[in-house]
Amino acid sequence: MDTHIGSLDSCKPPCNDVGSIPNSAASAVQSSPTPAHVASCDSTLGRHLARRLVEIGVKDVFSVPGDFNLTLLDHLIAEPGLNLVGCCNELNAGYAADGYARSRGVGACVVTFTVGGLSVLNAIAGAYSENLPVICIVGGPNSNDYGTSRILHHTIGLPDFSQELRCFQTITCYQAVVNNLDDAHELIDTAISTALKESKPVYISVSCNLPAIPHPTFSRDPVPFSLSPRLSNKMGLEAAVEAAAEFLNKAVKPVMVGGPKLRVAKACEAFVGLADACGYALAVMPSGKGLVPEHHPHFIGTYWGAVSTAFCAEIVESADAYLFAGPIFNDYSSVGYSLLLKREKAIILQPDRVVIGNGPAFGCVLMKDFLEGLSKRLKRNTTAYENYHRIYVPEGQPLKSAPKEPLRVNVLFQHIQKMVSSETAVIAETGDSWFNCQKLKLPKGCGYEFQMQYGSIGWSVGATLGYAQANLGKRVIACIGDGSFQVTAQDVSTMLRCGQKSIIFLINNGGYTIEVEIHDGPYNVIKNWNYTGLVDAIHNGEGKCWTKKVFCEEDLVEAIEAATGPKEDCLCFIEVIVHKDDTSKELLEWGSRVSAANSRPPNPQ
């Protein structure tokens, strides 16, 4: 993690002295083609930052205006290739940048100093946990105020402007405080290139008086980045592949399990290629859902310990060898540390490291290279998949609803299953939607996102906004609990302003159901809202919006037919009323095990 702060002197006038290009792999740039010359009046920091965002693939920036960032926002708006999306609050702007990055590979948000920066902090922490490159830009104090004893508004009343920076240091991989035009170009480009290289968020603070001032370093359009690729240690790679092949080839019924770090390692295709070559049974961890094609002939479902999809855990945990690619074993993914796995049977593959059983371990070995090399060395072995095929019994259907019977959650998701296609993407909010959406069978090309590591309730509203904005070719189906929706509901407004056509299923069960199953109490009951009435009020006759309150299966069928038929060009908000105790069986099991893990007594001293 690096922090770079510009000169504490006041902003210097433009000069013609240009230093040498920094010797940094992260900011290495191509020598050709020669960028276009920019008129001197347009050679500004603001224009450069806007152009750089466009160059790396950002077309939409999520923002909340504040007096320290207004001039910078002017320059972002002036950039033809950039669309500024105004959000209702900074938290949602950050969540939207998170969702955008999941679809396009990089996202960006712009907020104001401290009051905006500390508000967006939670979203940036979530992006850090999910290995998403999000460019968090903050409009900072006038450059003349640095190094003085002045007290500014939007601060805690001390003449120290570093509070916000210190907060960002642990949740971003690079921090740049730009308060001097002479090194602004270097700081901005290094920050953005580092985000792309590390696949983590970065923080850029830009003094409010600098964006509109011309400077010679911005006299040409940004040269496209040429990031130095990470390379495997060839000897280490060969040794790791040889050791892993020996380990797996002597196994009787080995399996493969994909984890969430397949994304950051850019190894999804290599993982599937290995599965094609070796014939092993293929599963995913819950946070890896959507990264591995579920139409693969050897796919056996989600491995999540005691709450795995049907017959998956039995095959994985009975295997005599398992390869986990990019896993995160935390208390949630391990169901309260209750997985029945043995280290000596496992190959644990991280983005740049391989550990085989209890040893040996190999560093500087990239996951993609390792998987590609291993695919050429493994003997084909379909035993585990054949065992799965023999014991598998198709899941039963929910009990048929009586006429006008109150809707059950399992009936709801039976109908959602019929909606998913290559033209849709599913966003699952923290809560029981984790478990219900995990059981959806994703067709080829269907997107799927949820935030398991950080698990911040309310994430899905902003993420739906950002994902839909990044991928106009897919219709997002968001499954959100009422408690989570109350945290971030405002930015349904922004979805309407952007003309989005997502379908939101608001599951109204009267409280924080996931918390109830971990530890119940009166604090898990929330004030009920008229959710369709709220969205109608937000709609206010502007944009295309359609709402429906659903009480029974007949209502649900009508609502889905409308949302996918005559109202398909609208943002569709369907409030589903269900019983407060209607949960998936997986949540009941998972909640009791996580509760037990949380309740462990202190170790004896």
Coordinates of C-alpha atoms in Angstrom, one line a residue:
M1 CA 0.0 0.0 0.0
D2 CA 1.5 3.4 -1.0
T3 CA 0.5 6.9 -0.1
H4 CA 1.7 9.8 -2.2
I5 CA 1.0 13.5 -1.2
G6 CA 1.9 16.4 -3.4
S7 CA 3.9 19.4 -2.3
L8 CA 2.6 21.3 0.7
D9 CA 3.4 24.5 -1.1
S10 CA 0.6 26.5 -2.7
C11 CA -0.2 25.7 -6.3
K12 CA 2.7 26.6 -8.5
P13 CA 2.3 28.4 -11.8
P14 CA 2.7 26.3 -14.9
C15 CA 6.3 25.9 -16.0
N16 CA 8.1 24.1 -18.9
D17 CA 10.4 22.0 -16.7
V18 CA 9.4 18.4 -17.2
G19 CA 11.0 15.7 -15.1
S20 CA 11.8 12.2 -16.3
I21 CA 9.2 9.5 -16.5
P22 CA 9.0 7.6 -13.1
N23 CA 10.5 4.1 -13.2
S24 CA 7.4 2.3 -12.1
A25 CA 5.9 -0.8 -13.6
A26 CA 2.5 0.2 -12.5
S27 CA 2.7 3.4 -14.4
A28 CA 4.6 2.2 -17.4
V29 CA 3.0 3.6 -20.6
Q30 CA 3.2 2.7 -24.3
S31 CA 5.5 4.6 -26.5
S32 CA 3.1 4.6 -29.4
P33 CA 0.8 5.7 -30.8
T34 CA 1.6 9.3 -30.2
P35 CA -1.3 11.0 -28.3
A36 CA -3.1 13.9 -29.9
H37 CA -2.0 17.3 -28.9
V38 CA -4.4 19.3 -26.7
A39 CA -5.0 23.0 -26.9
S40 CA -3.3 24.8 -24.1
C41 CA -6.6 26.0 -22.6
D42 CA -7.8 22.4 -22.4
S43 CA -4.5 21.0 -20.9
T44 CA -6.1 20.7 -17.5
L45 CA -6.0 18.2 -14.7
G46 CA -9.8 17.8 -14.9
R47 CA -9.8 17.0 -18.6
H48 CA -6.9 14.5 -18.2
L49 CA -8.6 12.7 -15.4
A50 CA -11.8 12.5 -17.4
R51 CA -10.0 11.2 -20.5
R52 CA -8.0 8.7 -18.5
L53 CA -11.3 7.2 -17.0
V54 CA -12.7 6.9 -20.5
E55 CA -9.4 5.3 -21.8
I56 CA -9.5 2.5 -19.1
G57 CA -13.2 1.7 -20.0
V58 CA -15.2 3.8 -17.6
K59 CA -18.2 5.3 -19.3
D60 CA -20.3 6.2 -16.2
V61 CA -19.1 7.9 -13.0
F62 CA -21.3 7.8 -9.9
S63 CA -21.2 11.0 -7.9
V64 CA -22.6 13.2 -5.2
P65 CA -21.8 16.9 -5.6
G66 CA -20.2 19.0 -2.9
D67 CA -18.5 22.3 -3.0
F68 CA -15.0 20.8 -3.0
N69 CA -15.6 18.7 -6.2
L70 CA -17.9 21.0 -8.3
T71 CA -15.2 22.2 -10.6
L72 CA -13.9 18.7 -11.2
L73 CA -17.5 17.6 -12.0
D74 CA -17.7 20.3 -14.6
H75 CA -14.8 18.7 -16.4
L76 CA -16.2 15.2 -16.1
I77 CA -19.5 16.4 -17.6
A78 CA -17.6 18.1 -20.5
E79 CA -16.0 14.8 -21.5
P80 CA -18.1 13.4 -24.4
G81 CA -17.3 9.8 -23.6
L82 CA -18.3 10.1 -19.9
N83 CA -21.7 10.1 -18.3
L84 CA -22.1 11.5 -14.8
V85 CA -24.7 9.7 -12.7
G86 CA -25.8 11.7 -9.7
C87 CA -26.7 9.5 -6.8
C88 CA -28.7 10.2 -3.7
N89 CA -25.9 9.5 -1.2
E90 CA -22.2 8.6 -1.2
L91 CA -22.8 5.1 0.1
N92 CA -24.9 4.2 -2.9
A93 CA -22.5 5.9 -5.2
G94 CA -19.8 3.6 -3.9
Y95 CA -22.0 0.5 -4.1
A96 CA -22.9 1.5 -7.7
A97 CA -19.2 1.8 -8.6
D98 CA -18.8 -1.7 -7.1
G99 CA -21.6 -3.1 -9.2
Y100 CA -20.3 -1.3 -12.3
A101 CA -16.8 -2.8 -11.8
R102 CA -18.2 -6.3 -11.5
S103 CA -19.6 -5.9 -15.0
R104 CA -17.0 -3.7 -16.8
G105 CA -13.9 -4.5 -14.9
V106 CA -13.4 -1.1 -13.3
G107 CA -15.7 1.5 -11.7
A108 CA -15.4 5.1 -10.4
C109 CA -17.1 7.4 -8.0
V110 CA -16.6 11.1 -7.1
V111 CA -17.5 12.6 -3.7
T112 CA -16.6 15.6 -1.6
F113 CA -14.0 16.0 1.2
T114 CA -14.5 14.1 4.5
V115 CA -18.3 14.2 4.8
G116 CA -18.5 12.5 1.4
G117 CA -15.3 10.5 1.8
L118 CA -16.3 9.0 5.1
S119 CA -19.7 8.3 3.8
V120 CA -18.4 6.3 0.9
L121 CA -15.9 4.5 3.0
N122 CA -18.1 1.4 3.7
A123 CA -18.7 0.8 0.0
I124 CA -15.0 1.1 -0.8
A125 CA -14.2 -1.4 2.0
G126 CA -16.6 -3.8 0.4
A127 CA -15.0 -3.4 -3.0
Y128 CA -11.6 -4.0 -1.4
S129 CA -12.8 -7.3 0.1
E130 CA -14.2 -8.4 -3.3
N131 CA -11.0 -7.4 -5.2
L132 CA -12.7 -4.8 -7.4
P133 CA -10.8 -1.9 -9.0
V134 CA -12.8 1.2 -8.0
I135 CA -11.4 4.6 -8.5
C136 CA -12.6 6.7 -5.5
I137 CA -12.1 10.4 -6.3
V138 CA -12.5 13.1 -3.7
G139 CA -12.7 16.8 -4.2
G140 CA -10.2 18.1 -1.6
P141 CA -9.3 21.5 0.1
N142 CA -7.8 24.4 -1.8
S143 CA -4.1 23.7 -2.3
N144 CA -3.2 26.9 -0.4
D145 CA -4.7 25.5 2.8
Y146 CA -2.4 22.6 3.1
G147 CA 0.4 23.2 5.7
T148 CA -1.5 26.1 7.4
S149 CA -3.4 26.2 10.7
R150 CA -6.7 27.0 9.0
I151 CA -9.8 25.1 10.0
L152 CA -12.1 24.1 7.2
H153 CA -15.8 23.1 6.9
H154 CA -16.5 19.5 6.3
T155 CA -13.8 18.5 8.8
I156 CA -13.9 17.7 12.5
G157 CA -12.7 21.1 13.4
L158 CA -8.9 20.5 13.4
P159 CA -6.3 22.0 11.1
D160 CA -5.3 18.5 10.1
F161 CA -6.6 17.4 6.7
S162 CA -5.3 13.9 6.9
Q163 CA -8.2 12.2 8.8
E164 CA -9.9 11.1 5.6
L165 CA -6.7 9.9 4.1
R166 CA -5.8 7.8 7.1
C167 CA -9.2 6.1 6.9
F168 CA -8.7 5.2 3.3
Q169 CA -5.2 3.8 3.8
T170 CA -6.3 0.4 5.1
I171 CA -9.0 -0.2 2.4
T172 CA -7.3 1.0 -0.8
C173 CA -4.1 -0.2 -2.4
Y174 CA -2.8 3.3 -3.3
Q175 CA -3.6 6.8 -2.1
A176 CA -2.8 10.0 -4.0
V177 CA -3.3 13.5 -2.5
V178 CA -3.0 15.9 -5.5
N179 CA -2.4 19.4 -4.3
N180 CA 0.3 20.5 -6.7
L181 CA 0.0 20.5 -10.5
D182 CA 3.7 19.6 -11.1
D183 CA 3.2 16.0 -9.9
A184 CA -0.5 15.7 -10.5
H185 CA -0.1 13.8 -13.8
E186 CA 2.2 11.2 -12.2
L187 CA 0.1 10.7 -9.1
I188 CA -3.2 10.3 -11.0
D189 CA -1.8 7.9 -13.5
T190 CA 0.1 5.9 -10.9
A191 CA -3.1 5.6 -8.8
I192 CA -5.3 4.4 -11.6
S193 CA -2.8 2.0 -13.1
T194 CA -2.2 0.5 -9.6
A195 CA -6.0 -0.1 -9.2
L196 CA -6.0 -2.0 -12.5
K197 CA -2.8 -3.9 -11.7
E198 CA -3.8 -4.9 -8.1
S199 CA -7.5 -5.2 -8.7
K200 CA -8.2 -3.1 -5.6
P201 CA -9.7 0.3 -5.0
V202 CA -7.6 3.5 -4.9
Y203 CA -8.1 6.9 -3.4
I204 CA -7.4 10.1 -5.3
S205 CA -7.9 13.5 -3.6
V206 CA -7.8 16.5 -5.9
S207 CA -7.6 20.1 -4.5
C208 CA -10.7 22.0 -5.5
N209 CA -8.7 24.8 -7.2
L210 CA -6.7 22.7 -9.5
P211 CA -9.0 20.9 -12.1
A212 CA -9.4 23.9 -14.4
I213 CA -5.8 25.2 -14.5
P214 CA -3.8 24.3 -17.6
H215 CA -0.4 22.7 -17.2
P216 CA 2.1 21.4 -19.7
T217 CA 2.0 17.8 -18.4
F218 CA -1.6 17.6 -19.6
S219 CA -0.8 18.9 -23.1
R220 CA -1.5 15.6 -24.8
D221 CA -4.3 13.0 -24.5
P222 CA -3.5 10.2 -22.1
V223 CA -1.4 7.4 -23.6
P224 CA -3.0 4.0 -23.0
F225 CA -1.5 2.1 -20.1
S226 CA 0.8 -0.8 -20.9
L227 CA 0.8 -2.6 -17.6
S228 CA 3.7 -4.9 -17.1
P229 CA 2.2 -8.4 -16.9
R230 CA 2.8 -10.5 -13.8
L231 CA 4.9 -13.5 -14.6
S232 CA 5.2 -16.9 -13.0
N233 CA 8.5 -18.1 -11.8
K234 CA 9.1 -20.7 -14.5
M235 CA 11.0 -23.1 -12.2
G236 CA 8.4 -22.7 -9.5
L237 CA 5.6 -23.2 -12.0
E238 CA 7.1 -26.4 -13.4
A239 CA 7.7 -27.8 -9.9
A240 CA 4.2 -26.9 -8.7
V241 CA 2.6 -28.5 -11.7
E242 CA 4.7 -31.6 -11.4
A243 CA 3.9 -32.0 -7.6
A244 CA 0.2 -31.3 -8.1
A245 CA -0.1 -33.8 -11.0
E246 CA 1.6 -36.5 -9.0
F247 CA -0.8 -35.7 -6.0
L248 CA -4.0 -35.8 -8.2
N249 CA -3.1 -38.6 -10.5
K250 CA -2.8 -41.1 -7.7
A251 CA -6.2 -40.1 -6.3
V252 CA -9.2 -42.3 -6.9
K253 CA -12.0 -39.7 -7.0
P254 CA -10.6 -36.2 -7.1
V255 CA -12.8 -33.0 -7.5
M256 CA -12.4 -29.4 -8.4
V257 CA -14.0 -26.4 -6.6
G258 CA -13.9 -22.8 -7.9
G259 CA -13.8 -19.9 -5.5
P260 CA -14.3 -16.1 -5.7
K261 CA -10.6 -15.3 -6.5
L262 CA -10.9 -16.9 -9.9
R263 CA -12.1 -13.4 -11.0
V264 CA -9.2 -11.4 -9.7
A265 CA -6.8 -14.1 -11.1
K266 CA -8.5 -13.9 -14.5
A267 CA -8.5 -17.7 -14.5
C268 CA -12.1 -18.6 -15.1
E269 CA -11.4 -19.9 -18.6
A270 CA -8.3 -21.8 -17.5
F271 CA -10.3 -23.4 -14.7
V272 CA -13.0 -24.6 -17.0
G273 CA -10.3 -25.8 -19.5
L274 CA -8.8 -27.9 -16.7
A275 CA -12.2 -29.4 -16.0
D276 CA -12.7 -30.2 -19.7
A277 CA -9.3 -32.0 -19.8
C278 CA -9.4 -34.0 -16.6
G279 CA -13.1 -34.9 -16.3
Y280 CA -13.3 -34.2 -12.5
A281 CA -16.6 -33.3 -10.9
L282 CA -16.8 -29.5 -10.8
A283 CA -18.3 -27.4 -8.0
V284 CA -18.2 -23.8 -6.9
M285 CA -18.0 -22.1 -3.5
P286 CA -21.1 -19.9 -2.9
S287 CA -19.1 -16.7 -3.5
G288 CA -17.8 -18.2 -6.8
K289 CA -21.3 -18.7 -8.2
G290 CA -21.5 -17.1 -11.7
L291 CA -17.8 -17.5 -12.3
V292 CA -18.1 -21.1 -13.5
P293 CA -20.6 -22.1 -16.2
E294 CA -23.3 -24.2 -14.6
H295 CA -24.2 -25.8 -18.0
H296 CA -20.8 -27.6 -17.9
P297 CA -21.4 -31.4 -18.3
H298 CA -19.6 -32.2 -15.0
F299 CA -21.0 -29.4 -12.9
I300 CA -22.4 -30.7 -9.6
G301 CA -23.5 -27.5 -7.8
T302 CA -22.5 -25.2 -4.9
Y303 CA -20.2 -26.6 -2.2
W304 CA -21.2 -24.8 1.0
G305 CA -20.7 -27.5 3.7
A306 CA -23.9 -28.4 5.4
V307 CA -26.0 -26.1 3.2
S308 CA -24.6 -27.2 -0.2
T309 CA -26.9 -27.8 -3.1
A310 CA -28.2 -31.4 -3.2
F311 CA -25.5 -34.1 -3.2
C312 CA -22.6 -31.7 -3.8
A313 CA -21.2 -31.8 -0.3
E314 CA -21.3 -35.6 -0.2
I315 CA -19.2 -35.8 -3.3
V316 CA -16.7 -33.1 -2.4
E317 CA -16.2 -34.2 1.2
S318 CA -15.8 -37.9 0.4
A319 CA -13.2 -37.2 -2.3
D320 CA -9.7 -38.3 -1.6
A321 CA -8.3 -35.2 -3.3
Y322 CA -9.7 -31.7 -3.9
L323 CA -8.4 -28.8 -5.8
F324 CA -9.7 -25.4 -4.5
A325 CA -9.0 -22.6 -6.9
G326 CA -9.2 -19.1 -5.4
P327 CA -11.1 -20.0 -2.2
I328 CA -11.9 -17.8 0.8
F329 CA -12.6 -19.9 3.9
N330 CA -14.2 -17.6 6.4
D331 CA -16.8 -18.2 9.1
Y332 CA -19.7 -17.7 6.7
S333 CA -18.4 -19.7 3.7
S334 CA -17.3 -22.5 6.1
V335 CA -20.8 -22.5 7.9
G336 CA -19.3 -21.7 11.3
Y337 CA -16.1 -23.6 10.6
S338 CA -17.9 -26.8 10.1
L339 CA -16.6 -28.0 6.7
L340 CA -15.6 -31.6 6.7
L341 CA -12.4 -31.1 4.7
K342 CA -8.9 -32.3 5.5
R343 CA -5.8 -30.2 4.7
E344 CA -3.7 -33.2 3.6
K345 CA -6.2 -34.0 0.8
A346 CA -6.4 -30.4 -0.5
I347 CA -4.5 -28.4 -3.1
I348 CA -5.2 -24.7 -2.3
L349 CA -4.6 -22.5 -5.3
Q350 CA -4.5 -18.7 -4.7
P351 CA -3.9 -16.1 -7.5
D352 CA -0.1 -16.3 -7.1
R353 CA 0.5 -19.3 -4.7
V354 CA 0.0 -23.0 -4.6
V355 CA -0.1 -25.2 -1.5
I356 CA -0.3 -28.9 -1.8
G357 CA -1.6 -30.8 1.2
N358 CA 0.4 -30.0 4.3
G359 CA 3.3 -29.0 2.0
P360 CA 5.1 -28.2 -0.2
A361 CA 4.1 -24.6 -1.1
F362 CA 5.1 -22.7 -4.2
G363 CA 5.1 -18.9 -4.5
C364 CA 5.2 -16.6 -7.6
V365 CA 3.0 -19.1 -9.5
L366 CA 0.1 -17.5 -11.2
M367 CA -3.2 -19.4 -11.0
K368 CA -3.9 -19.1 -14.8
D369 CA -0.5 -20.5 -15.7
F370 CA -0.7 -23.3 -13.2
L371 CA -4.2 -24.4 -14.3
E372 CA -3.1 -24.4 -18.0
G373 CA 0.0 -26.3 -17.2
L374 CA -1.8 -28.8 -15.0
S375 CA -4.4 -29.5 -17.7
K376 CA -1.7 -31.1 -19.8
R377 CA -0.5 -33.3 -17.1
L378 CA -3.6 -34.8 -15.5
K379 CA -5.0 -38.2 -16.3
R380 CA -8.7 -38.2 -17.1
N381 CA -10.7 -39.3 -14.1
T382 CA -14.5 -39.1 -14.1
T383 CA -15.1 -41.2 -11.0
A384 CA -16.4 -38.5 -8.7
Y385 CA -18.8 -37.2 -11.3
E386 CA -20.0 -40.7 -12.0
N387 CA -20.6 -41.2 -8.3
Y388 CA -22.6 -38.0 -8.3
H389 CA -24.6 -39.0 -11.3
R390 CA -25.5 -42.3 -9.6
I391 CA -26.7 -40.9 -6.3
Y392 CA -28.3 -37.7 -7.6
V393 CA -32.1 -37.4 -7.2
P394 CA -33.8 -34.4 -8.8
E395 CA -35.0 -31.9 -6.3
G396 CA -38.7 -32.0 -5.6
Q397 CA -41.1 -29.2 -6.5
P398 CA -42.7 -27.0 -3.8
L399 CA -46.2 -28.1 -2.6
K400 CA -48.8 -26.7 -5.0
S401 CA -50.4 -23.6 -3.5
A402 CA -54.1 -23.6 -2.7
P403 CA -56.2 -20.9 -4.4
K404 CA -55.2 -17.5 -2.8
E405 CA -53.0 -19.2 -0.3
P406 CA -50.4 -16.8 1.1
L407 CA -47.3 -16.9 -1.0
R408 CA -44.3 -19.0 0.1
V409 CA -40.7 -18.1 -0.6
N410 CA -40.0 -21.4 -2.3
V411 CA -42.8 -20.8 -4.7
L412 CA -41.5 -17.3 -5.4
F413 CA -38.1 -18.7 -6.4
Q414 CA -39.6 -21.5 -8.5
H415 CA -41.0 -18.7 -10.6
I416 CA -37.8 -16.6 -10.6
Q417 CA -36.0 -19.7 -11.9
K418 CA -38.2 -19.5 -15.0
M419 CA -37.2 -15.9 -15.6
V420 CA -33.4 -16.2 -15.7
S421 CA -31.8 -16.5 -19.1
S422 CA -28.7 -15.4 -21.0
E423 CA -30.3 -11.9 -21.2
T424 CA -30.6 -11.5 -17.4
A425 CA -28.3 -11.1 -14.4
V426 CA -29.2 -11.9 -10.8
I427 CA -28.2 -9.7 -7.9
A428 CA -28.7 -11.3 -4.5
E429 CA -28.8 -9.2 -1.3
T430 CA -27.3 -10.3 2.0
G431 CA -29.9 -12.4 3.8
D432 CA -32.1 -15.3 2.9
S433 CA -31.7 -14.3 -0.8
W434 CA -28.1 -15.6 -0.5
F435 CA -29.5 -19.1 0.0
N436 CA -32.5 -19.0 -2.3
C437 CA -30.6 -17.5 -5.2
Q438 CA -27.7 -20.0 -4.7
K439 CA -30.2 -22.7 -5.7
L440 CA -31.0 -21.0 -9.0
K441 CA -29.7 -22.9 -12.0
L442 CA -28.0 -20.3 -14.2
P443 CA -28.2 -20.8 -17.9
K444 CA -25.3 -19.9 -20.2
G445 CA -24.6 -16.2 -20.2
C446 CA -26.6 -15.3 -17.1
G447 CA -24.8 -13.0 -14.8
Y448 CA -24.7 -13.5 -11.0
E449 CA -23.4 -11.2 -8.2
F450 CA -23.5 -11.0 -4.5
Q451 CA -21.3 -9.7 -1.7
M452 CA -20.4 -12.6 0.6
Q453 CA -17.1 -11.6 2.1
Y454 CA -18.2 -8.2 3.4
G455 CA -21.9 -8.9 3.6
S456 CA -23.1 -5.3 4.0
I457 CA -26.9 -5.1 4.0
G458 CA -28.2 -2.6 1.5
W459 CA -25.3 -3.2 -1.0
S460 CA -27.7 -4.6 -3.7
V461 CA -29.6 -1.4 -4.4
G462 CA -26.5 0.5 -5.4
A463 CA -24.9 -2.6 -7.0
T464 CA -28.1 -3.1 -9.1
L465 CA -27.8 0.5 -10.2
G466 CA -24.2 0.2 -11.2
Y467 CA -24.4 -3.3 -12.8
A468 CA -27.4 -2.3 -14.9
Q469 CA -25.8 0.9 -16.0
A470 CA -22.6 -1.0 -17.1
N471 CA -24.5 -3.7 -18.9
L472 CA -27.5 -2.3 -20.8
G473 CA -27.8 -5.5 -22.7
K474 CA -29.0 -7.5 -19.6
R475 CA -32.0 -7.1 -17.5
V476 CA -31.1 -7.3 -13.8
I477 CA -33.3 -9.3 -11.5
A478 CA -32.6 -8.1 -7.9
C479 CA -33.8 -10.1 -4.8
I480 CA -33.7 -7.8 -1.8
G481 CA -35.0 -8.2 1.7
D482 CA -37.1 -5.4 3.3
G483 CA -34.5 -4.7 6.0
S484 CA -31.7 -4.3 3.5
F485 CA -33.8 -2.1 1.3
Q486 CA -34.5 0.3 4.1
V487 CA -30.8 1.1 4.3
T488 CA -30.3 2.3 0.7
A489 CA -33.8 2.6 -0.9
Q490 CA -33.2 6.2 -2.2
D491 CA -31.3 5.2 -5.3
V492 CA -34.3 3.6 -6.9
S493 CA -34.7 7.3 -7.9
T494 CA -31.4 7.2 -9.8
M495 CA -32.4 4.0 -11.6
L496 CA -35.5 5.8 -12.9
R497 CA -33.4 8.8 -13.9
C498 CA -31.1 6.5 -15.9
G499 CA -34.1 4.8 -17.6
Q500 CA -33.1 1.4 -16.2
K501 CA -35.4 -1.6 -16.6
S502 CA -34.4 -3.9 -13.8
I503 CA -36.9 -6.1 -11.9
I504 CA -36.7 -5.8 -8.1
F505 CA -38.3 -8.4 -6.0
L506 CA -38.7 -6.8 -2.5
I507 CA -39.2 -9.7 -0.1
N508 CA -41.2 -8.3 2.8
N509 CA -41.1 -10.5 5.8
G510 CA -41.0 -7.9 8.5
G511 CA -37.4 -7.9 9.7
Y512 CA -33.8 -9.0 9.6
T513 CA -34.5 -12.7 9.0
I514 CA -30.8 -13.7 8.6
E515 CA -30.1 -12.2 12.0
V516 CA -33.1 -13.9 13.5
E517 CA -31.7 -17.3 12.6
I518 CA -28.3 -16.4 14.2
H519 CA -29.6 -14.7 17.3
D520 CA -33.2 -13.5 17.7
G521 CA -34.3 -10.4 19.6
P522 CA -36.8 -7.5 19.3
Y523 CA -34.1 -5.5 17.5
N524 CA -34.6 -7.8 14.4
V525 CA -38.1 -6.5 13.9
I526 CA -38.4 -3.4 11.7
K527 CA -41.1 -0.8 11.0
N528 CA -43.1 -2.0 8.0
W529 CA -43.2 0.4 5.0
N530 CA -45.6 0.6 2.1
Y531 CA -42.8 -0.3 -0.2
T532 CA -44.8 0.0 -3.5
G533 CA -46.2 3.3 -2.2
L534 CA -42.7 4.5 -1.5
V535 CA -41.4 3.7 -5.0
D536 CA -44.6 5.2 -6.5
A537 CA -43.7 8.4 -4.6
I538 CA -40.1 8.3 -5.8
H539 CA -41.4 7.8 -9.3
N540 CA -43.6 10.8 -9.1
G541 CA -44.7 10.5 -12.7
E542 CA -41.2 10.9 -14.1
G543 CA -39.7 8.0 -16.0
K544 CA -41.1 4.5 -16.6
C545 CA -41.9 2.7 -13.4
W546 CA -44.4 -0.1 -12.5
T547 CA -45.1 -1.5 -9.1
K548 CA -47.1 -4.4 -7.8
K549 CA -47.9 -5.8 -4.3
V550 CA -48.1 -9.6 -4.3
F551 CA -49.8 -11.7 -1.7
C552 CA -50.4 -15.1 -3.4
E553 CA -49.1 -17.2 -6.3
E554 CA -51.9 -15.9 -8.6
D555 CA -50.7 -12.3 -7.9
L556 CA -47.1 -13.3 -8.6
V557 CA -47.9 -14.9 -11.9
E558 CA -49.7 -11.8 -13.0
A559 CA -46.9 -9.6 -11.9
I560 CA -44.2 -11.6 -13.7
E561 CA -46.2 -11.7 -16.9
A562 CA -46.6 -7.9 -16.8
A563 CA -43.0 -7.3 -15.9
T564 CA -41.7 -9.5 -18.8
G565 CA -44.5 -8.4 -21.2
P566 CA -46.3 -5.0 -21.4
K567 CA -44.1 -3.5 -18.7
E568 CA -40.7 -4.8 -19.9
D569 CA -39.6 -1.2 -20.8
C570 CA -40.2 -0.1 -17.2
L571 CA -38.3 -0.4 -13.9
C572 CA -40.5 -3.1 -12.2
F573 CA -40.8 -3.2 -8.4
I574 CA -42.7 -6.2 -7.1
E575 CA -43.3 -6.3 -3.3
V576 CA -43.7 -9.9 -2.2
I577 CA -45.5 -10.3 1.2
V578 CA -44.4 -13.5 3.0
H579 CA -44.6 -14.9 6.5
K580 CA -41.9 -13.7 8.9
D581 CA -40.8 -17.3 9.6
D582 CA -40.8 -18.4 5.9
T583 CA -37.1 -19.0 5.3
S584 CA -35.0 -21.5 3.3
K585 CA -34.0 -24.7 5.2
E586 CA -30.4 -23.7 4.3
L587 CA -30.6 -20.5 6.3
L588 CA -32.0 -22.4 9.3
E589 CA -29.0 -24.8 9.2
W590 CA -26.4 -22.1 8.5
G591 CA -27.8 -19.7 11.1
S592 CA -27.5 -22.3 13.9
R593 CA -24.0 -23.2 13.0
V594 CA -22.8 -19.5 12.7
S595 CA -24.5 -18.8 16.0
A596 CA -22.6 -21.7 17.6
A597 CA -19.3 -20.3 16.2
N598 CA -20.1 -16.8 17.4
S599 CA -21.0 -18.2 20.9
R600 CA -17.7 -20.0 21.6
P601 CA -16.5 -19.3 25.1
P602 CA -13.1 -17.7 25.6
N603 CA -10.1 -20.1 25.5
P604 CA -8.7 -20.9 29.0
Q605 CA -6.0 -18.5 29.9

